[in-house]
């Protein structure tokens, strides 16, 4: 028997563009399974505008704790600046609510382990928004790769080459370690390399470089990495906000086919291309083509997967060790880039400076009093 579907009572924390433009449409699409009952924002004007946009009887609060005490929601969607994610996620978990939080879920592995402890104590779960995993094209590609249908993965490229100008970084909470946890490695490219990890599985070693070439920020504005995966595949990863011609791209060369995804901020089936190796029969290659359903990568698709997990009372995708692995990849990239040496999976733990902060207190990269 399929799990019983219950309509969940949902609250949002933060009412900015990501919540109004992505989370609210997702809730509307799943209105039979999720009811928006409350919103929190410290800015009364933003809160009022969002409540009007949301329609219905959405209660408004300027305090997270007050909302949690009064409403006791089943699910909390967090769309505030990154520096607030850990505190707000832990508060929601302690109140017994499941959480779907914008990336990054938190700013360090130490903060992540605080969230994991709150999960353990409450029995609730916290997922991070990595919506690119949930489009039908990504689901199909992962099934083919992990199932061995394309042969062994050999070589991969992961590219997030975007452009952000000085006006973008004029927003007070951007460009500092304390507010964002890092540069494009944490705030932009994380979507693509999360999808790469989702397709290829565990990584074992990373060698990286990072630089601050253009922007007057504490963190990097470009990073690159070479990655070895447990299955033997080798990959390159590029994260940039310096690139006038913007593109998001993943390419995986397997023994029997090349899989390519090219898009910018979201993908559909048509954005995935399969090129068979010369020895592959046409009939076999035809079976790799895109699935019948065309589900765009979106908050709507991920929210549906989370609600399915809630109904089944199982850990949702994009949470737990799965979410931690992506954050560990970011920490390892920074550690390798700043120390100039390879970093292996699992080596960053309590006592390691890169466990507590992505800058690792490196003298060239750590925050300074002048920038504070």
CSV table of C-alpha atoms in Angstrom, one decimal:
chain,number,residue,atom,x,y,z
A,1,UNK,CA,0.0,0.0,0.0
A,2,UNK,CA,1.3,3.5,-0.8
A,3,UNK,CA,2.0,5.8,2.2
A,4,UNK,CA,-0.9,7.8,3.6
A,5,UNK,CA,-0.7,11.4,2.4
A,6,UNK,CA,-1.2,14.1,5.0
A,7,UNK,CA,-1.5,17.8,4.3
A,8,UNK,CA,1.5,19.3,6.1
A,9,UNK,CA,1.4,22.7,7.8
A,10,UNK,CA,4.3,24.8,6.5
A,11,UNK,CA,6.0,27.9,7.7
A,12,UNK,CA,8.6,30.0,5.8
A,13,UNK,CA,11.5,31.8,7.4
A,14,UNK,CA,12.5,34.7,5.2
A,15,UNK,CA,10.3,36.2,2.6
A,16,UNK,CA,12.8,37.4,0.0
A,17,UNK,CA,13.0,36.6,-3.7
A,18,UNK,CA,14.0,32.9,-3.3
A,19,UNK,CA,11.0,32.3,-1.1
A,20,UNK,CA,8.5,34.3,-3.1
A,21,UNK,CA,9.9,33.2,-6.4
A,22,UNK,CA,10.7,29.5,-5.8
A,23,UNK,CA,9.3,28.2,-2.5
A,24,UNK,CA,5.9,29.8,-2.8
A,25,UNK,CA,5.3,28.4,-6.4
A,26,UNK,CA,6.4,25.0,-5.1
A,27,UNK,CA,3.9,25.2,-2.2
A,28,UNK,CA,1.2,26.2,-4.6
A,29,UNK,CA,2.0,23.2,-6.9
A,30,UNK,CA,1.7,20.9,-3.9
A,31,UNK,CA,-1.3,22.7,-2.3
A,32,UNK,CA,-3.1,19.3,-1.8
A,33,UNK,CA,-0.2,18.2,0.4
A,34,UNK,CA,1.2,21.4,2.0
A,35,UNK,CA,-0.6,24.4,3.5
A,36,UNK,CA,1.4,27.6,4.1
A,37,UNK,CA,0.3,28.8,7.5
A,38,UNK,CA,3.0,31.2,8.7
A,39,UNK,CA,5.8,33.5,7.5
A,40,UNK,CA,8.7,35.1,9.4
A,41,UNK,CA,10.7,38.2,8.4
A,42,UNK,CA,12.3,40.9,10.5
A,43,UNK,CA,11.3,43.4,7.9
A,44,UNK,CA,7.6,44.2,8.4
A,45,UNK,CA,7.2,45.7,4.9
A,46,UNK,CA,8.7,42.6,3.3
A,47,UNK,CA,6.5,40.4,5.5
A,48,UNK,CA,3.4,42.3,4.6
A,49,UNK,CA,4.1,42.2,0.9
A,50,UNK,CA,4.7,38.4,1.1
A,51,UNK,CA,1.5,37.7,3.0
A,52,UNK,CA,-0.4,39.6,0.4
A,53,UNK,CA,1.3,37.7,-2.4
A,54,UNK,CA,0.7,34.3,-0.7
A,55,UNK,CA,-3.0,35.1,-0.1
A,56,UNK,CA,-5.1,33.1,2.3
A,57,UNK,CA,-4.7,33.2,6.1
A,58,UNK,CA,-0.9,33.3,6.5
A,59,UNK,CA,0.1,34.4,9.9
A,60,UNK,CA,3.0,36.9,10.1
A,61,UNK,CA,5.8,36.9,12.7
A,62,UNK,CA,9.1,38.8,13.2
A,63,UNK,CA,10.5,36.2,15.5
A,64,UNK,CA,11.4,32.6,14.6
A,65,UNK,CA,10.9,31.4,18.2
A,66,UNK,CA,7.5,33.1,18.5
A,67,UNK,CA,6.3,31.5,15.3
A,68,UNK,CA,7.5,28.1,16.3
A,69,UNK,CA,5.9,28.3,19.7
A,70,UNK,CA,2.6,29.6,18.4
A,71,UNK,CA,2.2,27.6,15.1
A,72,UNK,CA,4.1,24.3,15.7
A,73,UNK,CA,4.5,23.7,11.9
A,74,UNK,CA,5.2,20.3,10.4
A,75,UNK,CA,7.7,21.7,7.9
A,76,UNK,CA,9.8,24.9,7.8
A,77,UNK,CA,11.3,26.3,4.7
A,78,UNK,CA,14.4,28.5,5.4
A,79,UNK,CA,15.3,31.2,2.8
A,80,UNK,CA,17.4,33.6,4.8
A,81,UNK,CA,21.0,34.6,4.3
A,82,UNK,CA,23.4,31.7,4.9
A,83,UNK,CA,24.8,32.9,8.3
A,84,UNK,CA,21.3,32.4,9.8
A,85,UNK,CA,20.7,28.9,8.5
A,86,UNK,CA,22.3,26.8,11.2
A,87,UNK,CA,20.5,28.7,14.1
A,88,UNK,CA,17.1,28.7,12.4
A,89,UNK,CA,17.4,25.1,11.3
A,90,UNK,CA,18.3,23.9,14.7
A,91,UNK,CA,15.4,25.9,16.3
A,92,UNK,CA,12.9,24.3,13.9
A,93,UNK,CA,14.3,20.8,14.5
A,94,UNK,CA,14.0,21.3,18.2
A,95,UNK,CA,10.4,22.3,17.7
A,96,UNK,CA,9.8,19.0,16.0
A,97,UNK,CA,9.5,20.4,12.4
A,98,UNK,CA,11.2,19.0,9.4
A,99,UNK,CA,13.3,21.6,7.5
A,100,UNK,CA,14.1,22.4,3.9
A,101,UNK,CA,16.8,25.0,3.9
A,102,UNK,CA,18.4,26.9,1.0
A,103,UNK,CA,22.1,26.2,0.3
A,104,UNK,CA,24.4,26.1,2.0
A,105,UNK,CA,22.7,24.4,4.8
A,106,UNK,CA,25.4,25.9,7.1
A,107,UNK,CA,28.8,27.5,7.0
A,108,UNK,CA,31.1,24.7,8.2
A,109,UNK,CA,31.2,21.0,9.0
A,110,UNK,CA,31.2,21.9,12.7
A,111,UNK,CA,27.8,23.7,12.2
A,112,UNK,CA,26.6,20.7,10.2
A,113,UNK,CA,27.3,18.4,13.1
A,114,UNK,CA,25.3,20.6,15.4
A,115,UNK,CA,22.4,20.2,13.0
A,116,UNK,CA,22.9,16.4,12.9
A,117,UNK,CA,22.8,16.4,16.7
A,118,UNK,CA,19.5,18.3,16.7
A,119,UNK,CA,18.1,15.8,14.2
A,120,UNK,CA,19.1,12.9,16.4
A,121,UNK,CA,17.5,14.5,19.5
A,122,UNK,CA,14.3,15.5,17.8
A,123,UNK,CA,13.6,12.8,15.3
A,124,UNK,CA,13.0,15.4,12.6
A,125,UNK,CA,15.1,15.9,9.5
A,126,UNK,CA,16.8,18.8,7.7
A,127,UNK,CA,17.4,18.8,3.9
A,128,UNK,CA,19.3,21.3,1.9
A,129,UNK,CA,17.9,22.7,-1.4
A,130,UNK,CA,19.8,21.1,-4.3
A,131,UNK,CA,17.0,21.2,-6.8
A,132,UNK,CA,19.1,20.1,-9.8
A,133,UNK,CA,19.1,16.5,-8.5
A,134,UNK,CA,15.4,16.3,-8.9
A,135,UNK,CA,14.7,17.1,-12.6
A,136,UNK,CA,13.7,14.0,-14.6
A,137,UNK,CA,16.9,14.4,-16.7
A,138,UNK,CA,19.1,14.1,-13.7
A,139,UNK,CA,17.2,11.2,-12.2
A,140,UNK,CA,17.5,9.4,-15.6
A,141,UNK,CA,21.2,10.1,-15.9
A,142,UNK,CA,21.9,8.9,-12.4
A,143,UNK,CA,20.0,5.6,-13.0
A,144,UNK,CA,22.0,5.0,-16.2
A,145,UNK,CA,25.4,5.8,-14.7
A,146,UNK,CA,25.0,4.0,-11.3
A,147,UNK,CA,23.3,1.1,-13.0
A,148,UNK,CA,26.3,0.6,-15.4
A,149,UNK,CA,24.3,1.1,-18.5
A,150,UNK,CA,26.8,3.6,-19.9
A,151,UNK,CA,29.9,1.6,-18.9
A,152,UNK,CA,32.4,2.7,-16.2
A,153,UNK,CA,32.7,6.5,-15.6
A,154,UNK,CA,36.1,7.6,-16.6
A,155,UNK,CA,36.4,11.4,-17.0
A,156,UNK,CA,34.2,14.3,-15.9
A,157,UNK,CA,34.0,18.0,-16.1
A,158,UNK,CA,31.9,20.3,-13.8
A,159,UNK,CA,31.6,23.9,-14.7
A,160,UNK,CA,29.8,26.8,-13.1
A,161,UNK,CA,31.1,29.9,-14.9
A,162,UNK,CA,28.9,32.8,-14.0
A,163,UNK,CA,29.3,36.6,-13.8
A,164,UNK,CA,28.7,38.8,-10.8
A,165,UNK,CA,29.5,42.5,-10.7
A,166,UNK,CA,30.4,44.9,-7.9
A,167,UNK,CA,26.8,45.8,-7.4
A,168,UNK,CA,26.0,42.2,-6.5
A,169,UNK,CA,28.6,42.3,-3.8
A,170,UNK,CA,27.4,45.6,-2.4
A,171,UNK,CA,24.6,43.7,-0.6
A,172,UNK,CA,25.9,43.7,3.0
A,173,UNK,CA,25.8,39.9,3.6
A,174,UNK,CA,27.7,39.0,0.5
A,175,UNK,CA,31.4,38.4,0.1
A,176,UNK,CA,32.4,37.7,3.7
A,177,UNK,CA,33.2,34.4,5.4
A,178,UNK,CA,30.9,35.1,8.3
A,179,UNK,CA,27.9,35.8,6.2
A,180,UNK,CA,28.2,33.3,3.3
A,181,UNK,CA,30.9,30.9,4.4
A,182,UNK,CA,32.8,31.3,1.1
A,183,UNK,CA,32.7,32.6,-2.5
A,184,UNK,CA,31.4,30.8,-5.6
A,185,UNK,CA,32.6,27.5,-4.2
A,186,UNK,CA,30.0,27.7,-1.5
A,187,UNK,CA,27.4,30.0,-3.0
A,188,UNK,CA,27.3,29.3,-6.8
A,189,UNK,CA,29.1,26.2,-8.0
A,190,UNK,CA,27.8,24.1,-5.1
A,191,UNK,CA,24.7,23.2,-7.1
A,192,UNK,CA,26.7,21.8,-10.0
A,193,UNK,CA,29.3,19.8,-8.0
A,194,UNK,CA,26.5,18.5,-5.8
A,195,UNK,CA,24.9,17.1,-8.9
A,196,UNK,CA,28.3,15.7,-10.0
A,197,UNK,CA,28.7,13.9,-6.7
A,198,UNK,CA,25.1,12.7,-7.0
A,199,UNK,CA,26.0,11.2,-10.4
A,200,UNK,CA,29.4,9.7,-9.6
A,201,UNK,CA,29.3,8.9,-5.9
A,202,UNK,CA,32.0,9.2,-3.3
A,203,UNK,CA,35.2,11.1,-4.0
A,204,UNK,CA,38.5,10.1,-2.5
A,205,UNK,CA,41.0,12.9,-3.2
A,206,UNK,CA,41.0,16.6,-4.3
A,207,UNK,CA,43.7,19.0,-5.4
A,208,UNK,CA,42.6,22.6,-5.8
A,209,UNK,CA,43.5,26.2,-6.3
A,210,UNK,CA,41.6,29.4,-5.5
A,211,UNK,CA,42.1,33.1,-6.1
A,212,UNK,CA,40.6,36.5,-5.5
A,213,UNK,CA,41.2,38.1,-8.9
A,214,UNK,CA,38.7,40.9,-9.3
A,215,UNK,CA,36.3,41.4,-6.5
A,216,UNK,CA,37.1,43.1,-3.1
A,217,UNK,CA,35.8,40.3,-1.0
A,218,UNK,CA,37.2,38.2,1.8
A,219,UNK,CA,36.6,34.9,0.0
A,220,UNK,CA,37.6,33.7,-3.5
A,221,UNK,CA,36.0,34.7,-6.7
A,222,UNK,CA,37.3,31.7,-8.6
A,223,UNK,CA,38.3,28.1,-7.7
A,224,UNK,CA,39.4,25.1,-9.6
A,225,UNK,CA,39.9,21.5,-8.6
A,226,UNK,CA,41.0,18.1,-9.7
A,227,UNK,CA,39.1,15.2,-8.1
A,228,UNK,CA,39.5,11.5,-7.9
A,229,UNK,CA,36.4,9.4,-7.3
A,230,UNK,CA,36.1,6.1,-5.5
A,231,UNK,CA,35.1,4.4,-8.8
A,232,UNK,CA,38.4,5.6,-10.4
A,233,UNK,CA,37.0,8.5,-12.4
A,234,UNK,CA,38.9,11.8,-12.6
A,235,UNK,CA,37.1,15.1,-12.8
A,236,UNK,CA,37.7,18.8,-13.1
A,237,UNK,CA,35.6,21.4,-11.2
A,238,UNK,CA,35.5,25.1,-12.0
A,239,UNK,CA,33.6,27.7,-9.9
A,240,UNK,CA,33.7,31.3,-11.1
A,241,UNK,CA,31.8,34.6,-10.9
A,242,UNK,CA,34.2,36.2,-13.4
A,243,UNK,CA,32.8,34.8,-16.6
A,244,UNK,CA,30.9,37.1,-19.0
A,245,UNK,CA,29.5,34.1,-21.0
A,246,UNK,CA,27.6,32.3,-18.3
A,247,UNK,CA,27.0,28.6,-18.4
A,248,UNK,CA,26.4,25.6,-16.0
A,249,UNK,CA,27.7,22.4,-17.4
A,250,UNK,CA,28.4,18.8,-16.5
A,251,UNK,CA,30.0,16.2,-18.8
A,252,UNK,CA,30.7,12.6,-17.8
A,253,UNK,CA,32.6,10.4,-20.2
A,254,UNK,CA,31.8,6.7,-19.6
A,255,UNK,CA,33.2,3.7,-21.4
A,256,UNK,CA,30.2,3.5,-23.7
A,257,UNK,CA,28.8,7.0,-23.8
A,258,UNK,CA,29.3,10.7,-23.0
A,259,UNK,CA,26.6,12.4,-21.0
A,260,UNK,CA,26.4,16.2,-21.2
A,261,UNK,CA,24.2,18.7,-19.4
A,262,UNK,CA,24.3,22.3,-20.5
A,263,UNK,CA,22.1,24.9,-18.9
A,264,UNK,CA,22.3,28.0,-16.6
A,265,UNK,CA,20.0,28.0,-13.6
A,266,UNK,CA,17.8,25.0,-14.3
A,267,UNK,CA,17.4,22.0,-16.7
A,268,UNK,CA,14.9,20.0,-18.6
A,269,UNK,CA,15.2,16.7,-20.4
A,270,UNK,CA,16.2,18.5,-23.6
A,271,UNK,CA,19.3,19.9,-21.9
A,272,UNK,CA,20.8,16.4,-21.5
A,273,UNK,CA,22.6,14.9,-24.5
A,274,UNK,CA,23.9,11.3,-24.8
A,275,UNK,CA,26.6,10.5,-27.4
A,276,UNK,CA,27.3,6.8,-27.8
A,277,UNK,CA,30.8,5.4,-28.3
A,278,UNK,CA,31.4,4.0,-31.9
A,279,UNK,CA,31.1,0.4,-30.8
A,280,UNK,CA,27.6,0.9,-29.2
A,281,UNK,CA,24.7,-0.5,-31.3
A,282,UNK,CA,22.0,2.0,-32.2
A,283,UNK,CA,19.2,0.1,-30.4
A,284,UNK,CA,21.1,0.2,-27.2
A,285,UNK,CA,21.8,4.0,-27.5
A,286,UNK,CA,18.1,4.6,-28.3
A,287,UNK,CA,17.2,3.2,-24.9
A,288,UNK,CA,19.2,6.0,-23.2
A,289,UNK,CA,17.1,8.8,-24.6
A,290,UNK,CA,15.2,11.1,-22.3
A,291,UNK,CA,12.3,9.7,-20.2
A,292,UNK,CA,8.7,10.3,-21.2
A,293,UNK,CA,8.0,12.7,-18.4
A,294,UNK,CA,9.8,16.0,-18.5
A,295,UNK,CA,10.1,17.3,-14.9
A,296,UNK,CA,12.2,20.5,-14.7
A,297,UNK,CA,14.8,20.8,-12.0
A,298,UNK,CA,13.0,23.0,-9.4
A,299,UNK,CA,12.0,23.6,-5.8
A,300,UNK,CA,8.7,22.0,-6.8
A,301,UNK,CA,10.3,18.7,-7.7
A,302,UNK,CA,12.4,18.6,-4.5
A,303,UNK,CA,9.5,19.6,-2.3
A,304,UNK,CA,7.5,16.7,-3.8
A,305,UNK,CA,10.3,14.3,-2.9
A,306,UNK,CA,10.6,15.6,0.6
A,307,UNK,CA,6.8,15.3,1.1
A,308,UNK,CA,7.0,11.7,-0.2
A,309,UNK,CA,9.6,11.0,2.4
A,310,UNK,CA,7.5,12.6,5.1
A,311,UNK,CA,4.5,10.5,4.2
A,312,UNK,CA,6.7,7.4,4.3
A,313,UNK,CA,8.4,8.5,7.6
A,314,UNK,CA,11.9,8.0,6.1
A,315,UNK,CA,14.9,10.3,5.9
A,316,UNK,CA,14.4,12.6,3.0
A,317,UNK,CA,16.9,12.9,0.1
A,318,UNK,CA,19.4,15.7,0.5
A,319,UNK,CA,19.8,15.3,4.2
A,320,UNK,CA,22.1,13.5,6.7
A,321,UNK,CA,25.3,12.0,5.4
A,322,UNK,CA,24.2,12.8,1.8
A,323,UNK,CA,24.1,16.5,2.5
A,324,UNK,CA,27.2,16.4,4.7
A,325,UNK,CA,29.2,14.9,1.8
A,326,UNK,CA,28.7,18.0,-0.4
A,327,UNK,CA,29.7,20.3,2.4
A,328,UNK,CA,32.8,18.2,3.1
A,329,UNK,CA,33.7,18.5,-0.6
A,330,UNK,CA,33.6,22.3,-0.2
A,331,UNK,CA,35.7,22.2,2.9
A,332,UNK,CA,38.3,19.9,1.3
A,333,UNK,CA,38.5,22.1,-1.8
A,334,UNK,CA,39.2,25.1,0.3
A,335,UNK,CA,41.7,23.2,2.4
A,336,UNK,CA,43.6,22.0,-0.6
A,337,UNK,CA,43.5,25.4,-2.3
A,338,UNK,CA,44.8,27.2,0.7
A,339,UNK,CA,47.4,24.7,1.9
A,340,UNK,CA,48.6,23.7,-1.5
A,341,UNK,CA,48.4,20.0,-0.9
A,342,UNK,CA,45.9,17.1,-1.7
A,343,UNK,CA,43.1,16.5,0.7
A,344,UNK,CA,41.5,13.0,1.2
A,345,UNK,CA,37.9,12.3,2.0
A,346,UNK,CA,37.3,12.0,5.7
A,347,UNK,CA,40.4,13.8,6.9
A,348,UNK,CA,38.7,17.0,8.1
A,349,UNK,CA,37.3,16.5,11.6
A,350,UNK,CA,37.2,18.2,15.0
A,351,UNK,CA,40.6,19.9,15.6
A,352,UNK,CA,41.2,20.6,12.0
A,353,UNK,CA,40.9,24.4,11.3
A,354,UNK,CA,38.9,23.7,8.2
A,355,UNK,CA,36.3,21.8,10.3
A,356,UNK,CA,35.4,25.0,12.1
A,357,UNK,CA,35.5,27.4,9.1
A,358,UNK,CA,36.0,27.1,5.4
A,359,UNK,CA,38.9,29.6,5.5
A,360,UNK,CA,40.7,27.4,8.0
A,361,UNK,CA,42.2,30.5,9.7
A,362,UNK,CA,44.7,30.7,6.9
A,363,UNK,CA,46.7,34.0,7.2
A,364,UNK,CA,46.0,35.0,3.6
A,365,UNK,CA,42.3,34.1,3.6
A,366,UNK,CA,40.9,34.5,7.1
A,367,UNK,CA,38.9,37.6,7.9
A,368,UNK,CA,40.9,40.6,9.0
A,369,UNK,CA,39.9,43.5,11.3
A,370,UNK,CA,40.1,45.9,8.3
A,371,UNK,CA,37.5,43.9,6.5
A,372,UNK,CA,35.3,43.2,9.6
